[in-house]
Amino acid sequence: MRPRLIVLMTLVVAVVSVILAVQRITFSIGGPQPAHASLRPRLASYLGVYEKGSPPSLLPVQNFATAVGREPNLVETFSGWAQAFDSAFASSAHDKAITPLVQIDPTDASVGGIAAGDYDGYLRAYADSVRAFGHAVVIGFGQEMNARWYTWGYGHVPAATFVAAWRHVVSVFRQQGAGNVTWLWTIQADGPGTGPIASWWPGSQYVTWVGIDGFYYRPSDTFASIFGSTINRVRALTTKPVLLAETAVGPAAGQFAKVQDLFRGMTKYRTVGLVWFDVDQDQGTYHQDWRIEDNQAAEYSFRLGVREALASGGQHSG
């Protein structure tokens, strides 16, 4: 080998070594390795639940699992603005093969301020905790924004402002290396007083799954009448997987038959699953006792639905 070629190769090796060393130093300064755990969007494979008392305890979730004959693999929680990510509860859920689903509510924040970066310190800290958790987490922000009942929603905040805030939140998490987040854009099913969902759509690059919230209130309610038109409008916007992010059948609707309708509709409309709102509200038509555990017919119907509609197997990739 010629001397000049040997010298050139030696220089190349030296330069590459310096570059690698600089990358290692930069990485050590920049923090831990980004987390990339994610969920597989398999059809009809997710059973989630929201329970009062979870957090801090998983006992209500376990009681629900006993009633319906299947362990949930999603547990929904709500996080007030400036509230920290509950790493201890997330770890307890992960130990049970349950993925935390967190809806972050900007009740006490300015949505325009979020978009402008006024709360980036909080968002970075939250994202760092999620990244450090290291396992899959589903996160939503400002759910049901197409409805009027929340301060960040339709008639209160311009849709463009909400979209800017959503994009900013997702961008901050990604900048912090929290790649283990499944971003759930959650809308209210179309109904009186809801706005056009396309106005709040932040774009496919900022959304992983689409969530739709809707409940059975009356005997005339069906899956098609509650969710059908909304699912069709969503699929005109995107091919992202659809999760029934908050749903239940009230006693006034006829739980035995309508729980079956819910599961069959979930399968027919090719959603990835549902999250049951297992709460006793008992305050009229729109706030019924949604629990499964205190109704034997509802329990039996739910077990049938689980067995017939939900696919078997785990969904975790990390």
JSON list of C-alpha atoms in Angstrom, two decimals, residues 141 160-174 201-203 205-206:
[
{"chain": "A", "resi": 141, "resn": "PHE", "atom": "CA", "xyz": [-55.06, 17.39, 25.17]},
{"chain": "A", "resi": 160, "resn": "ALA", "atom": "CA", "xyz": [-57.26, 27.86, 14.83]},
{"chain": "A", "resi": 161, "resn": "THR", "atom": "CA", "xyz": [-55.95, 28.80, 18.29]},
{"chain": "A", "resi": 162, "resn": "PHE", "atom": "CA", "xyz": [-56.69, 25.32, 19.63]},
{"chain": "A", "resi": 163, "resn": "VAL", "atom": "CA", "xyz": [-54.99, 23.73, 16.64]},
{"chain": "A", "resi": 164, "resn": "ALA", "atom": "CA", "xyz": [-51.90, 25.85, 17.19]},
{"chain": "A", "resi": 165, "resn": "ALA", "atom": "CA", "xyz": [-51.83, 24.85, 20.87]},
{"chain": "A", "resi": 166, "resn": "TRP", "atom": "CA", "xyz": [-52.22, 21.14, 20.04]},
{"chain": "A", "resi": 167, "resn": "ARG", "atom": "CA", "xyz": [-49.37, 21.26, 17.55]},
{"chain": "A", "resi": 168, "resn": "HIS", "atom": "CA", "xyz": [-47.18, 23.12, 20.01]},
{"chain": "A", "resi": 169, "resn": "VAL", "atom": "CA", "xyz": [-47.80, 20.59, 22.80]},
{"chain": "A", "resi": 170, "resn": "VAL", "atom": "CA", "xyz": [-46.93, 17.68, 20.52]},
{"chain": "A", "resi": 171, "resn": "SER", "atom": "CA", "xyz": [-43.83, 19.50, 19.24]},
{"chain": "A", "resi": 172, "resn": "VAL", "atom": "CA", "xyz": [-42.52, 20.19, 22.74]},
{"chain": "A", "resi": 173, "resn": "PHE", "atom": "CA", "xyz": [-42.90, 16.53, 23.73]},
{"chain": "A", "resi": 174, "resn": "ARG", "atom": "CA", "xyz": [-41.07, 15.42, 20.60]},
{"chain": "A", "resi": 201, "resn": "TRP", "atom": "CA", "xyz": [-58.04, 18.91, 12.96]},
{"chain": "A", "resi": 202, "resn": "PRO", "atom": "CA", "xyz": [-54.32, 19.55, 13.62]},
{"chain": "A", "resi": 203, "resn": "GLY", "atom": "CA", "xyz": [-53.01, 17.37, 10.79]},
{"chain": "A", "resi": 205, "resn": "GLN", "atom": "CA", "xyz": [-48.39, 14.42, 11.53]},
{"chain": "A", "resi": 206, "resn": "TYR", "atom": "CA", "xyz": [-49.60, 15.57, 14.97]}
]
